[in-house]
GROMACS .gro file of C-alpha atoms in nm:
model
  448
    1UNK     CA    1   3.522  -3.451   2.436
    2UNK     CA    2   3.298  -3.557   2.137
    3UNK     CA    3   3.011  -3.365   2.239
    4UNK     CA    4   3.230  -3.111   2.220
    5UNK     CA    5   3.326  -3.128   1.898
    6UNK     CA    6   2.989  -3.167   1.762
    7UNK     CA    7   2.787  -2.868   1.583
    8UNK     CA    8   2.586  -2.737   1.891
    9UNK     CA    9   2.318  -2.569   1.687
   10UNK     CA   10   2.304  -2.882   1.450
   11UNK     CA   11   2.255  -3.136   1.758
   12UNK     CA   12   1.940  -2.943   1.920
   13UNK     CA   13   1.766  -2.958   1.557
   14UNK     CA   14   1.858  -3.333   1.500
   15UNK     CA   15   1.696  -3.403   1.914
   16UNK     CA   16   1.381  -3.228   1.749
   17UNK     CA   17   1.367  -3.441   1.447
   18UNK     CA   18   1.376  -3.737   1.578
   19UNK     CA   19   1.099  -3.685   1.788
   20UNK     CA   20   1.229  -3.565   2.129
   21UNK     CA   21   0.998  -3.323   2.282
   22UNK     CA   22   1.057  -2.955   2.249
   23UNK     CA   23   1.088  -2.861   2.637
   24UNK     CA   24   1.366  -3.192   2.657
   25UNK     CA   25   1.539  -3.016   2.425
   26UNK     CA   26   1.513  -2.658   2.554
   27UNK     CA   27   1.628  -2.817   2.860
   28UNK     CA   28   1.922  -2.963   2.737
   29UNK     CA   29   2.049  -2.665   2.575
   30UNK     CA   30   2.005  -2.459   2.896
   31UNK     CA   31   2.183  -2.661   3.118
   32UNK     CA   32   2.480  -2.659   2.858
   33UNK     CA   33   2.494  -2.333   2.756
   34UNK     CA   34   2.514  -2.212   3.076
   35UNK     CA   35   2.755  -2.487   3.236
   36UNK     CA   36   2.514  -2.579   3.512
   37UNK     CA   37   2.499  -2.925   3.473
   38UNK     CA   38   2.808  -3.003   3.642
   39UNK     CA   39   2.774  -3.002   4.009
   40UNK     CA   40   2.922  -2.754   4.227
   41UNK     CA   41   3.237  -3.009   4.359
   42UNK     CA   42   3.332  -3.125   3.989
   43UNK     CA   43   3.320  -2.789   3.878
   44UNK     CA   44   3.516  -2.637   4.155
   45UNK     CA   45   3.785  -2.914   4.052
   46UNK     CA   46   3.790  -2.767   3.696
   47UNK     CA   47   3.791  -2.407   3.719
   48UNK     CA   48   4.106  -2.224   3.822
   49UNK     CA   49   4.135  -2.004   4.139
   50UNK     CA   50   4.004  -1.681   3.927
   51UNK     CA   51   3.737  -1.867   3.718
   52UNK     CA   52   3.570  -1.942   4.073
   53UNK     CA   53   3.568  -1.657   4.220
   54UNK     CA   54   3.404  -1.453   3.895
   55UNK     CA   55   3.135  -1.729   3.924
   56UNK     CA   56   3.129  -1.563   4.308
   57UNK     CA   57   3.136  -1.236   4.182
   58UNK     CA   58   2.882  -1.293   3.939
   59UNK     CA   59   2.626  -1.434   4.195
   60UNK     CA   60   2.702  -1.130   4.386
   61UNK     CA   61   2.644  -0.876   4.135
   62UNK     CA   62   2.251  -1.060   4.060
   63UNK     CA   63   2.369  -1.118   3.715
   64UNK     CA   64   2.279  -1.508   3.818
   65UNK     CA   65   1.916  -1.405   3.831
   66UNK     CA   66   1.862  -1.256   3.463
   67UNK     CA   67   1.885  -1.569   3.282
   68UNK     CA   68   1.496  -1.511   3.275
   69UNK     CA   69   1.498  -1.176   3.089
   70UNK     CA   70   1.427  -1.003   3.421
   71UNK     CA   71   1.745  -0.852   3.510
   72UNK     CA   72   1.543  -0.495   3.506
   73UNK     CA   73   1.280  -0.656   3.778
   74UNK     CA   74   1.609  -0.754   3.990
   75UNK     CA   75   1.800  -0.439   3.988
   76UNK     CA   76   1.433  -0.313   4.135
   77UNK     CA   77   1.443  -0.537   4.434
   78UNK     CA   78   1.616  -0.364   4.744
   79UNK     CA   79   1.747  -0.529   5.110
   80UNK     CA   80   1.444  -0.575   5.289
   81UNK     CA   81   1.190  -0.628   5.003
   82UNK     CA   82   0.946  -0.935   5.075
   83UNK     CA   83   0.845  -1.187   4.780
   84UNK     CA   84   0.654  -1.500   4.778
   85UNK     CA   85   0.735  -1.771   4.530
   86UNK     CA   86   0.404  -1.961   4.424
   87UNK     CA   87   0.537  -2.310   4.249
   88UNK     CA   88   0.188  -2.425   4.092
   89UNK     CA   89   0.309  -2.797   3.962
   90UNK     CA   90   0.077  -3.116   3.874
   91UNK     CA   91   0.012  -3.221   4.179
   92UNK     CA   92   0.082  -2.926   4.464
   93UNK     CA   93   0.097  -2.565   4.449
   94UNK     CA   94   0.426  -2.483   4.739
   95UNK     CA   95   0.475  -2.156   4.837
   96UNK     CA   96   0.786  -1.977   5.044
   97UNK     CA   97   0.825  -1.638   5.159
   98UNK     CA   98   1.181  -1.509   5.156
   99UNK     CA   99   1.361  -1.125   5.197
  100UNK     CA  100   1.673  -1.008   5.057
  101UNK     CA  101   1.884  -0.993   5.370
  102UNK     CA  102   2.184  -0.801   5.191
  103UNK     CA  103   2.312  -0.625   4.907
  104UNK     CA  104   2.467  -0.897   4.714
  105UNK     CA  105   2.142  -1.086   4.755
  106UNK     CA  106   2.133  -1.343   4.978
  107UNK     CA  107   1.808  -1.477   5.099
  108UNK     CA  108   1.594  -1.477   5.464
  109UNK     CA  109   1.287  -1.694   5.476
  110UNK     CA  110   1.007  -1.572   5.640
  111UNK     CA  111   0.734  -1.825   5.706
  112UNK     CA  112   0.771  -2.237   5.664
  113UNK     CA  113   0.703  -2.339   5.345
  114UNK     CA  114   0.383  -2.461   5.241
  115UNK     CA  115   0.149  -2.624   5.027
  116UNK     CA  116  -0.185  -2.801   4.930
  117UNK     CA  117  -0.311  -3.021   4.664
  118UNK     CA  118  -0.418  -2.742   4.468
  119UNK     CA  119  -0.232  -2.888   4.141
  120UNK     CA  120  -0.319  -2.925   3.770
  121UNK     CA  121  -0.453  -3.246   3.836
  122UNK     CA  122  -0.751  -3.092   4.001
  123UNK     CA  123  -0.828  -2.979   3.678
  124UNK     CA  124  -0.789  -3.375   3.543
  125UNK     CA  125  -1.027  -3.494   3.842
  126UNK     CA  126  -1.346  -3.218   3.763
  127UNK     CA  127  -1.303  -3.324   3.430
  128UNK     CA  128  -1.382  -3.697   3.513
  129UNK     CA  129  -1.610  -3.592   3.783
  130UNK     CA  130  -1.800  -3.470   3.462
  131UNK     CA  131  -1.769  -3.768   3.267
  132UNK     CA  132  -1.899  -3.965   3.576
  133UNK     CA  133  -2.208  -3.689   3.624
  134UNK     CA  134  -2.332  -3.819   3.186
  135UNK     CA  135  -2.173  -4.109   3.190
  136UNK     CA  136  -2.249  -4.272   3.558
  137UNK     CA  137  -1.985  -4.305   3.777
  138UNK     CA  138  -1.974  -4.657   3.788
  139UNK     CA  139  -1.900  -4.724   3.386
  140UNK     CA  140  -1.617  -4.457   3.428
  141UNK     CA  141  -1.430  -4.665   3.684
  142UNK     CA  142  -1.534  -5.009   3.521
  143UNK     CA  143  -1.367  -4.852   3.201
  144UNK     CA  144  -1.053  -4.699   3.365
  145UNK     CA  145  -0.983  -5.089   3.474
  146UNK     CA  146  -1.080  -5.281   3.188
  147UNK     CA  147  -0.927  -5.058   2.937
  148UNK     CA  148  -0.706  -4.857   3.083
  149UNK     CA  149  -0.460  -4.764   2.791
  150UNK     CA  150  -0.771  -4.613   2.635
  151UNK     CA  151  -0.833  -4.399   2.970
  152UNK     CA  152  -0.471  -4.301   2.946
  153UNK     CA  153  -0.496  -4.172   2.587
  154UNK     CA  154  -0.871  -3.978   2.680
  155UNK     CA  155  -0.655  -3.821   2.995
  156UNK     CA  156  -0.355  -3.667   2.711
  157UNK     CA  157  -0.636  -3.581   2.460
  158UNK     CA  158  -0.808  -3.356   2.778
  159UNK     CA  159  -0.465  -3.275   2.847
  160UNK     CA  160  -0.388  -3.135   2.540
  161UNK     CA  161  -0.729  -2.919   2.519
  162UNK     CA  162  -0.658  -2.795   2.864
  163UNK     CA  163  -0.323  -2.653   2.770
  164UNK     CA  164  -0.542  -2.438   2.497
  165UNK     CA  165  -0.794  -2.312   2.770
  166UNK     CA  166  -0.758  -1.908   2.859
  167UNK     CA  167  -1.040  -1.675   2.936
  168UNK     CA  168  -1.059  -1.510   2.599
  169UNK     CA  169  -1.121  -1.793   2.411
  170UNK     CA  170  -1.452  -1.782   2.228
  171UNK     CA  171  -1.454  -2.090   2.041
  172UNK     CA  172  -1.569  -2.443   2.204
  173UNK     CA  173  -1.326  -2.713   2.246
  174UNK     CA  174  -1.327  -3.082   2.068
  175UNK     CA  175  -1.181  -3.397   2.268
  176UNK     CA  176  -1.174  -3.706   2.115
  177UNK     CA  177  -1.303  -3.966   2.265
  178UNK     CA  178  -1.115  -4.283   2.246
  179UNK     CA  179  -1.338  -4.563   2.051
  180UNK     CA  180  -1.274  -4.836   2.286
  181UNK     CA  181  -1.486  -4.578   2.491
  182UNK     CA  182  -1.776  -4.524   2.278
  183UNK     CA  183  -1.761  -4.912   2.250
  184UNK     CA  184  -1.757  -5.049   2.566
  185UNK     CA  185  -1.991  -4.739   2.684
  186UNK     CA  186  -2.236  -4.941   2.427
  187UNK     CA  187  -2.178  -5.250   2.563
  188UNK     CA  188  -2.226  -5.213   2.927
  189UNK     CA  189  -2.492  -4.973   2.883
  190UNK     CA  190  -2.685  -5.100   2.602
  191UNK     CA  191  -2.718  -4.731   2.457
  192UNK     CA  192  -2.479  -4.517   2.274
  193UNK     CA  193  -2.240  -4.240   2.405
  194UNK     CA  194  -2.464  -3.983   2.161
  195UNK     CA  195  -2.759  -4.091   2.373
  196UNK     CA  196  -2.586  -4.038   2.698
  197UNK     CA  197  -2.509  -3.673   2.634
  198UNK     CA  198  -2.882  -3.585   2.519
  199UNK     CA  199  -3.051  -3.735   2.835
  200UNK     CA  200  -2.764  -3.537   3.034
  201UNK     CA  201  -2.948  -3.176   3.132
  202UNK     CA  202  -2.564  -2.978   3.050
  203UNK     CA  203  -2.601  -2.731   2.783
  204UNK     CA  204  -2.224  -2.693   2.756
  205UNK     CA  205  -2.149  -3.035   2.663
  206UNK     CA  206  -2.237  -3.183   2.372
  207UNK     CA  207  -2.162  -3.452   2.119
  208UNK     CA  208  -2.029  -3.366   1.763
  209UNK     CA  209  -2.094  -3.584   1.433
  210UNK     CA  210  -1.685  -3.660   1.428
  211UNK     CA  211  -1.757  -3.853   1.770
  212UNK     CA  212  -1.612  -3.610   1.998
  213UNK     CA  213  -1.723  -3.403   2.263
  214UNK     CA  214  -1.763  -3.045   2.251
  215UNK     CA  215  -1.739  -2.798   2.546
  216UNK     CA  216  -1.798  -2.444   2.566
  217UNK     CA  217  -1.563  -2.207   2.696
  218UNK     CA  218  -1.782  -2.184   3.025
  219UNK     CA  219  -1.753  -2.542   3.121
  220UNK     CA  220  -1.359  -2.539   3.047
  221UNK     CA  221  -1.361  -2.240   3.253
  222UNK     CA  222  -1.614  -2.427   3.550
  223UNK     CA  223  -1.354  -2.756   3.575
  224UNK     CA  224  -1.064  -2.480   3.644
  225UNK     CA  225  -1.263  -2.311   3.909
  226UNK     CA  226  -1.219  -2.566   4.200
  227UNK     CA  227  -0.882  -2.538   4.190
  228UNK     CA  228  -0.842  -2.213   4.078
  229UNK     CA  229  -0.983  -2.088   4.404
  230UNK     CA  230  -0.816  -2.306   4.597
  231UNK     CA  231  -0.454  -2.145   4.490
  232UNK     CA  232  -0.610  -1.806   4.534
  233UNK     CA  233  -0.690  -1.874   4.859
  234UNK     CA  234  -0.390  -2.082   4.961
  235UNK     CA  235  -0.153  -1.738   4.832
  236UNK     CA  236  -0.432  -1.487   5.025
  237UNK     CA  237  -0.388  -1.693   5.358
  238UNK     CA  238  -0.036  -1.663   5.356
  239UNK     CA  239   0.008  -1.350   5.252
  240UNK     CA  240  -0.260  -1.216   5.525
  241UNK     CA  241   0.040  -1.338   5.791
  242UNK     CA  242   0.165  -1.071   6.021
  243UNK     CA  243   0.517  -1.229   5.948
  244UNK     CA  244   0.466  -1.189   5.588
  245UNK     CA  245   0.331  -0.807   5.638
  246UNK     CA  246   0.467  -0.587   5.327
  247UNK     CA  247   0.499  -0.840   5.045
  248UNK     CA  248   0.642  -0.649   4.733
  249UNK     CA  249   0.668  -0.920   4.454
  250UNK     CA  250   0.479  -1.228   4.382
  251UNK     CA  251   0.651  -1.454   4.159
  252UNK     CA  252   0.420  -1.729   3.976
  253UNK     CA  253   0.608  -2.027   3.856
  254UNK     CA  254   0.571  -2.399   3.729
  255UNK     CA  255   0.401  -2.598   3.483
  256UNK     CA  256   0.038  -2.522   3.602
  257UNK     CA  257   0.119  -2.101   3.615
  258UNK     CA  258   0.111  -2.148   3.216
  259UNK     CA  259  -0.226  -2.196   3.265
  260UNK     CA  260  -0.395  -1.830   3.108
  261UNK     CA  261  -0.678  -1.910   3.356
  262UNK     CA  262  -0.493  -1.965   3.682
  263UNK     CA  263  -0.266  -1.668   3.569
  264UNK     CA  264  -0.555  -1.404   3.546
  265UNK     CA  265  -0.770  -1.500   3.874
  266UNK     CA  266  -0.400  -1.485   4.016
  267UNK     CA  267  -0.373  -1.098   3.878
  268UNK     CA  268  -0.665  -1.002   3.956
  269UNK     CA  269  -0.671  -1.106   4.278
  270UNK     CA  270  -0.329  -1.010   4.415
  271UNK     CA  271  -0.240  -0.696   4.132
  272UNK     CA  272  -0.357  -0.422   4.398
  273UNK     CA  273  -0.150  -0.593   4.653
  274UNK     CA  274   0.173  -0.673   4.505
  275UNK     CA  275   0.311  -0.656   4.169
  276UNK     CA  276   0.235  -0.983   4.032
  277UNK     CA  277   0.537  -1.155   3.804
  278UNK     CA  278   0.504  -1.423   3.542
  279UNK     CA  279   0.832  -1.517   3.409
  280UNK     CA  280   0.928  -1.624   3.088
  281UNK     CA  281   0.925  -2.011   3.031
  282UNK     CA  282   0.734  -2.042   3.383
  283UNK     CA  283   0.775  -2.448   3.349
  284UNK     CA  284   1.184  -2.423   3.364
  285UNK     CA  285   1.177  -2.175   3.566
  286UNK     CA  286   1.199  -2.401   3.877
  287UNK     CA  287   1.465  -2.616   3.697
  288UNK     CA  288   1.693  -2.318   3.676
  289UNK     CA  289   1.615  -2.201   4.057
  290UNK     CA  290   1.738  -2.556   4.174
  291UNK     CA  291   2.039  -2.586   3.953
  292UNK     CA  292   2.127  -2.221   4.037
  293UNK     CA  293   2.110  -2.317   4.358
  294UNK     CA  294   2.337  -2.610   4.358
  295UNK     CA  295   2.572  -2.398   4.235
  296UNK     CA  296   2.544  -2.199   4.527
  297UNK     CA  297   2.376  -2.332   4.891
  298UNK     CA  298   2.459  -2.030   5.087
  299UNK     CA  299   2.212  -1.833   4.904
  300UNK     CA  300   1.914  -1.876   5.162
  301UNK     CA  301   2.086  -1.766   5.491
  302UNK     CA  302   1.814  -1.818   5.744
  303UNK     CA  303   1.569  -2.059   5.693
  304UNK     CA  304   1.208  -2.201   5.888
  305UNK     CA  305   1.184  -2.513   6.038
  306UNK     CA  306   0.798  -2.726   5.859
  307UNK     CA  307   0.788  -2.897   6.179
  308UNK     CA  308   0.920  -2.951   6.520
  309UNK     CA  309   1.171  -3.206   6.573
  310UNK     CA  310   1.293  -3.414   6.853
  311UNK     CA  311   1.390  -3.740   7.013
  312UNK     CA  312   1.227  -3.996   7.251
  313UNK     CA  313   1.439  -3.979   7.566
  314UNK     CA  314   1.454  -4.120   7.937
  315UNK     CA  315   1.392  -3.841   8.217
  316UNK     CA  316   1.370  -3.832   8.595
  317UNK     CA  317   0.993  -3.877   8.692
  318UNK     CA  318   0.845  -3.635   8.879
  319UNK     CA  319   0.496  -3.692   9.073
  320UNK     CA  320   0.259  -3.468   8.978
  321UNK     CA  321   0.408  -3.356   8.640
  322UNK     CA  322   0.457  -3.734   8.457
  323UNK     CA  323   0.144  -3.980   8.380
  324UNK     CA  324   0.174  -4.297   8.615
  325UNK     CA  325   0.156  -4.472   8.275
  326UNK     CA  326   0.492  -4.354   8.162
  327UNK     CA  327   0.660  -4.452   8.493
  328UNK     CA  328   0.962  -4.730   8.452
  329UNK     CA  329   1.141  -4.829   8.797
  330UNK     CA  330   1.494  -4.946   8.655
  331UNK     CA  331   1.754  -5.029   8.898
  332UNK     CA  332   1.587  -4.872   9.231
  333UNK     CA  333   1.559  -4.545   8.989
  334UNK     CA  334   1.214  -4.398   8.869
  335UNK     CA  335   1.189  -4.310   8.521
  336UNK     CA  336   0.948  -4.174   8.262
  337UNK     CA  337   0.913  -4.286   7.923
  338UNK     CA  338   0.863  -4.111   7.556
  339UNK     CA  339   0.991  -3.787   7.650
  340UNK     CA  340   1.017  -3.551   7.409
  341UNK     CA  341   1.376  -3.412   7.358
  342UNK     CA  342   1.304  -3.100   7.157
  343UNK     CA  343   1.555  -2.982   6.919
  344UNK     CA  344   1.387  -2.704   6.709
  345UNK     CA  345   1.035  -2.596   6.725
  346UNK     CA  346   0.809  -2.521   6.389
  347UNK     CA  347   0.854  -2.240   6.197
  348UNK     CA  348   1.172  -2.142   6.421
  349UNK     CA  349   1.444  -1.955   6.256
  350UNK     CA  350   1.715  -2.172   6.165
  351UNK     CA  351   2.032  -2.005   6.038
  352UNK     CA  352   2.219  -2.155   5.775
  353UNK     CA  353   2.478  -2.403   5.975
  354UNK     CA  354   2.333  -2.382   6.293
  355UNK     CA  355   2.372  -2.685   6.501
  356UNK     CA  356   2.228  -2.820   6.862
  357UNK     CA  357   2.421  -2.996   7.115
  358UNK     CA  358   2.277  -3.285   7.282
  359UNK     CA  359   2.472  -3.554   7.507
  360UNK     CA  360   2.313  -3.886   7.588
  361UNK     CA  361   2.437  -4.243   7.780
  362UNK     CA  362   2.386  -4.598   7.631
  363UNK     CA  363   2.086  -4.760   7.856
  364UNK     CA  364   2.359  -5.013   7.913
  365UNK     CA  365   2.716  -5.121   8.027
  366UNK     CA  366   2.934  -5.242   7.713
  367UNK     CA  367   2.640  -5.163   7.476
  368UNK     CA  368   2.822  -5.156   7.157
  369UNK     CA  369   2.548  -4.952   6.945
  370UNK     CA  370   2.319  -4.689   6.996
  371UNK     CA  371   1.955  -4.628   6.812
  372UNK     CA  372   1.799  -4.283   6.850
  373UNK     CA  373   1.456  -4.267   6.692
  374UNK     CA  374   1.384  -3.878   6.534
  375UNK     CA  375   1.037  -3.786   6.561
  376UNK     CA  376   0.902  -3.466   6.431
  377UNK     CA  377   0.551  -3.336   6.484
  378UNK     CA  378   0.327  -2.993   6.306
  379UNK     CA  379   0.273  -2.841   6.653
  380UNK     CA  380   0.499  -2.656   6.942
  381UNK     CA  381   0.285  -2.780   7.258
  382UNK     CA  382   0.411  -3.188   7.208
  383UNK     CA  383   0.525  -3.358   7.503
  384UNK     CA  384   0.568  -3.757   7.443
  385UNK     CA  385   0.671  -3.949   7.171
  386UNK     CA  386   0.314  -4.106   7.192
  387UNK     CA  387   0.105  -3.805   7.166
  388UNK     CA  388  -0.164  -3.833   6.843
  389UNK     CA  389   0.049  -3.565   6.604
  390UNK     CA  390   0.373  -3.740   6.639
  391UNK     CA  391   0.547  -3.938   6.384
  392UNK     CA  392   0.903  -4.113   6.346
  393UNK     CA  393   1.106  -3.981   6.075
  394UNK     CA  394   1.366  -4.093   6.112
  395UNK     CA  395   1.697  -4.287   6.258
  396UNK     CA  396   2.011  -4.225   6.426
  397UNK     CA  397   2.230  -4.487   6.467
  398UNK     CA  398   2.609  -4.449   6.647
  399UNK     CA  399   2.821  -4.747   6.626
  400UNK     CA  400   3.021  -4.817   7.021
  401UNK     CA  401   3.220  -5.122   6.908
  402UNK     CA  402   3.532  -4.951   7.012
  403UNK     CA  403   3.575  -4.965   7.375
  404UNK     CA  404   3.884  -4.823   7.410
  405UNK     CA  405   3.974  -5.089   7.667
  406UNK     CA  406   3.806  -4.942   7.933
  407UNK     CA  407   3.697  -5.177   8.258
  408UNK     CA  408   3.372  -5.242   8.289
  409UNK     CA  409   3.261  -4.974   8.558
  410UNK     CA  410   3.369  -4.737   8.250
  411UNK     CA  411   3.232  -4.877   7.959
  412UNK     CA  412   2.864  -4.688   7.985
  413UNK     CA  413   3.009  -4.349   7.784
  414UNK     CA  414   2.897  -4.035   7.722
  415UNK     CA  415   2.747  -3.904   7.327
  416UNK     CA  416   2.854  -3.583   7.286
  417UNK     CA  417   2.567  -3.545   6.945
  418UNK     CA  418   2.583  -3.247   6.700
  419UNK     CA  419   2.251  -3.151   6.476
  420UNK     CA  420   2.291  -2.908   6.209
  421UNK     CA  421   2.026  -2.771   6.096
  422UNK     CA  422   1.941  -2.510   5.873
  423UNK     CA  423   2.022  -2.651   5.493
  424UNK     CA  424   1.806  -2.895   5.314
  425UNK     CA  425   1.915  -3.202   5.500
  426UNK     CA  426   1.988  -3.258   5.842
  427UNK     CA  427   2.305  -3.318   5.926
  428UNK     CA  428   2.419  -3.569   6.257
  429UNK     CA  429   2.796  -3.580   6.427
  430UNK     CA  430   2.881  -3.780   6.726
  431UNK     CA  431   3.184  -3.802   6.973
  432UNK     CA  432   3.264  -4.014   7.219
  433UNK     CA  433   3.404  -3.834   7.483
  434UNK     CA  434   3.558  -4.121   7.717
  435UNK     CA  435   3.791  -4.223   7.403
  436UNK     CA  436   3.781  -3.871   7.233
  437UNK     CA  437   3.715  -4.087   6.948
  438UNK     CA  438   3.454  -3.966   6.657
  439UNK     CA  439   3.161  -4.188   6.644
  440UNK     CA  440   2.985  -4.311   6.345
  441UNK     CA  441   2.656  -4.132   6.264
  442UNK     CA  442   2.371  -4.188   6.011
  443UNK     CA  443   2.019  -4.028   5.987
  444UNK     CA  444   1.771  -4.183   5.733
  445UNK     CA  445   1.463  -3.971   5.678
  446UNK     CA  446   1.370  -4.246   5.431
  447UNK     CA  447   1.227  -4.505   5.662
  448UNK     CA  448   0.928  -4.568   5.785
   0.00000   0.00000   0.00000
């Protein structure tokens, strides 16, 4: 209770002045003033029966989607409307597809998510593809190891300047160059940095007497272009899907989207197509989405599978249909290996909860555990385990060390499995049917 009790107004100013960064502090105060930092079972166990269901109301009534200012946009949007969501971040740009499925606003995706290294750190990487074109690529990775603090601080400086970068500017832009760099650059070169920039045949960089470097507009403009396309493009393929067909709103989000640059090719691309939407604070934006949404799973009610999952199995071989290679003769019985046990294909539909039954037999008699290996693959057409596109992802592990005191002719049982799919996790239950006892079941997407 002592936060509490302390001057709210007072606190944020004090988090400013002793030097904690503006957007920490924005975030802060978001997440308190509107309560979301609690997650959705504390704050269940705090609020009374009524207090719960106005926060259902209030979800239902798309009040919980004007904290952005755009509560005039939302009012707009209709069942059956189509908008993409294009997250440009650091490193990846991500990009879903969803339509309002009813009234109250719940949420249908249309196409699997997706993504590319399209980031802001393509920006970062033209910009020392430039230092390697004057400076020779070999001293720029020589210098990155031997002193890489001073890399670091060149990388914020560039950082900084990029932030400032938007197609109106008119006036050429200054980075510092560290002098470690200008040193070392003597050293290993045996000429100066100065002398390095006139041999170099650019026009649009050049050296200033303060020892920085000075770039024109145009050659900010030329290390945004790479990338800058590459969203563009990314957004365009998607959006030329027949699944996607109709898209009404694109929403442009994350820390990149501040860019003045990216937002503009963005517009001008995309403005005759769809109305194009920039919201305020674009960086938190995504913050609020996911804490909004921990509030409240339910909201996206059908979702796309990224890839096709399965497990490796044991099936009856057939000639003709099964490789020789994946024959195994066990017990007088002919089996074949590394089938594929298909549970959901890519990009299938997946409502929200849905599950898929599968039932499967210990190998052998008075086994007392169980290891399925989850595989999951980008394609539809997989058949083994071993095919090229395949990859584990994961573990399933159901514990038998209760045998219920069955005799031995008994003790090979049958697991009855349940796979939910459908939310952002998978979700594994297992029953033993022979001792209608639950069985213990763990997935791990984490491993190797």
């Amino acid at each position: 209770m002592a936060f509490d009790s302390v001057n709210r107004e007072r606190l944020w100013r004090v988090f400013l002045k002793f030097g904690c960064l503006q957007k920490f502090a924005t975030i802060i105060r978001l997440l308190h003033d509107n309560i979301l930092s609690v997650p959705t079972y504390i704050l269940n166990s705090f609020l009374t029966f009524p207090a719960r269901e106005q926060l259902r109301r209030s979800r239902q009534s798309r009040t919980f989607l004007m904290e952005t200012g755009m509560g005039d946009l939302w009012a707009e949007m209709e069942t059956g409307d189509r908008y993409v969501v294009a997250d440009c971040g650091g490193g990846t740009i991500d990009l879903t597809v969803h339509q309002i499925e009813q009234p109250e606003g719940t949420l249908k995706e249309l196409y699997k998510a997706s993504g590319g290294p399209y980031g802001a750190v393509g920006v970062d990487l033209a910009f020392e593809k430039m230092l390697c074109q004057i400076f020779g690529a070999d001293y720029i990775e020589c210098f990155k190891v031997k002193r890489s603090a001073a890399w670091v601080d060149l990388m914020i400086a560039f950082e900084a300047r990029k932030r400032t970068a938007s197609p109106k500017r008119v006036n050429p832009l200054n980075i510092s160059l560290p002098f470690s760099f200008i040193d070392f650059y003597k050293k290993y070169k045996g000429q100066s940095v100065e002398t390095a920039l006139k041999k170099n045949s650019s026009k649009v960089v050049k050296w200033t007497s303060q020892g920085m470097l000075r770039m024109t507009p145009e050659a900010i403009a030329e290390l945004f272009q790479p990338t800058v396309k590459q969203v563009v493009l990314h957004i365009e393929n998607l959006i030329n899907k027949p699944d996607v067909a109709g898209v009404k709103f694109l929403f442009l989000v994350g820390g990149f989207a501040e860019s003045p640059i990216l937002q503009q090719a963005v517009q001008q691309a995309f403005g005759k197509i769809c109305r194009v939407i920039i919201p305020q604070d674009v960086g938190l934006t995504i913050l609020k989405g996911a804490v909004l949404f921990g509030l409240d799973p339910t909201i996206v009610r059908v979702r796309r599978s990224p890839l096709t999952y399965g497990v490796g199995v044991l099936n009856r071989f057939v000639e003709g249909k099964h490789p020789a290679e994946k024959l195994l003769v066990k017990e007088g019985v002919q089996w074949c290996t590394d089938i594929f046990d298909k549970f959901v294909s890519v990009d299938q539909s997946v409502a929200l909860g849905e599950m898929v039954h599968r039932s499967y037999t210990p190998a052998r008699h008075g086994q007392r555990k169980i290891i399925i290996n989850v595989y999951c693959a980008g394609s539809d057409d997989v058949l083994y385990i071993s095919d090229p596109e395949v990859r584990k992802c994961g573990t399933v592990s159901l514990d038998l060390t209760d045998t219920g005191g069955l005799g031995p002719k008994k003790r090979r049982r049958e697991i009855r499995t349940t796979i939910q799919f459908g939310d952002t996790e998978i979700r594994v239950t297992a029953l033993d049917v022979l001792t209608s006892k639950s069985v213990r079941a763990s997935i791990d997407f984490l491993s190797n």
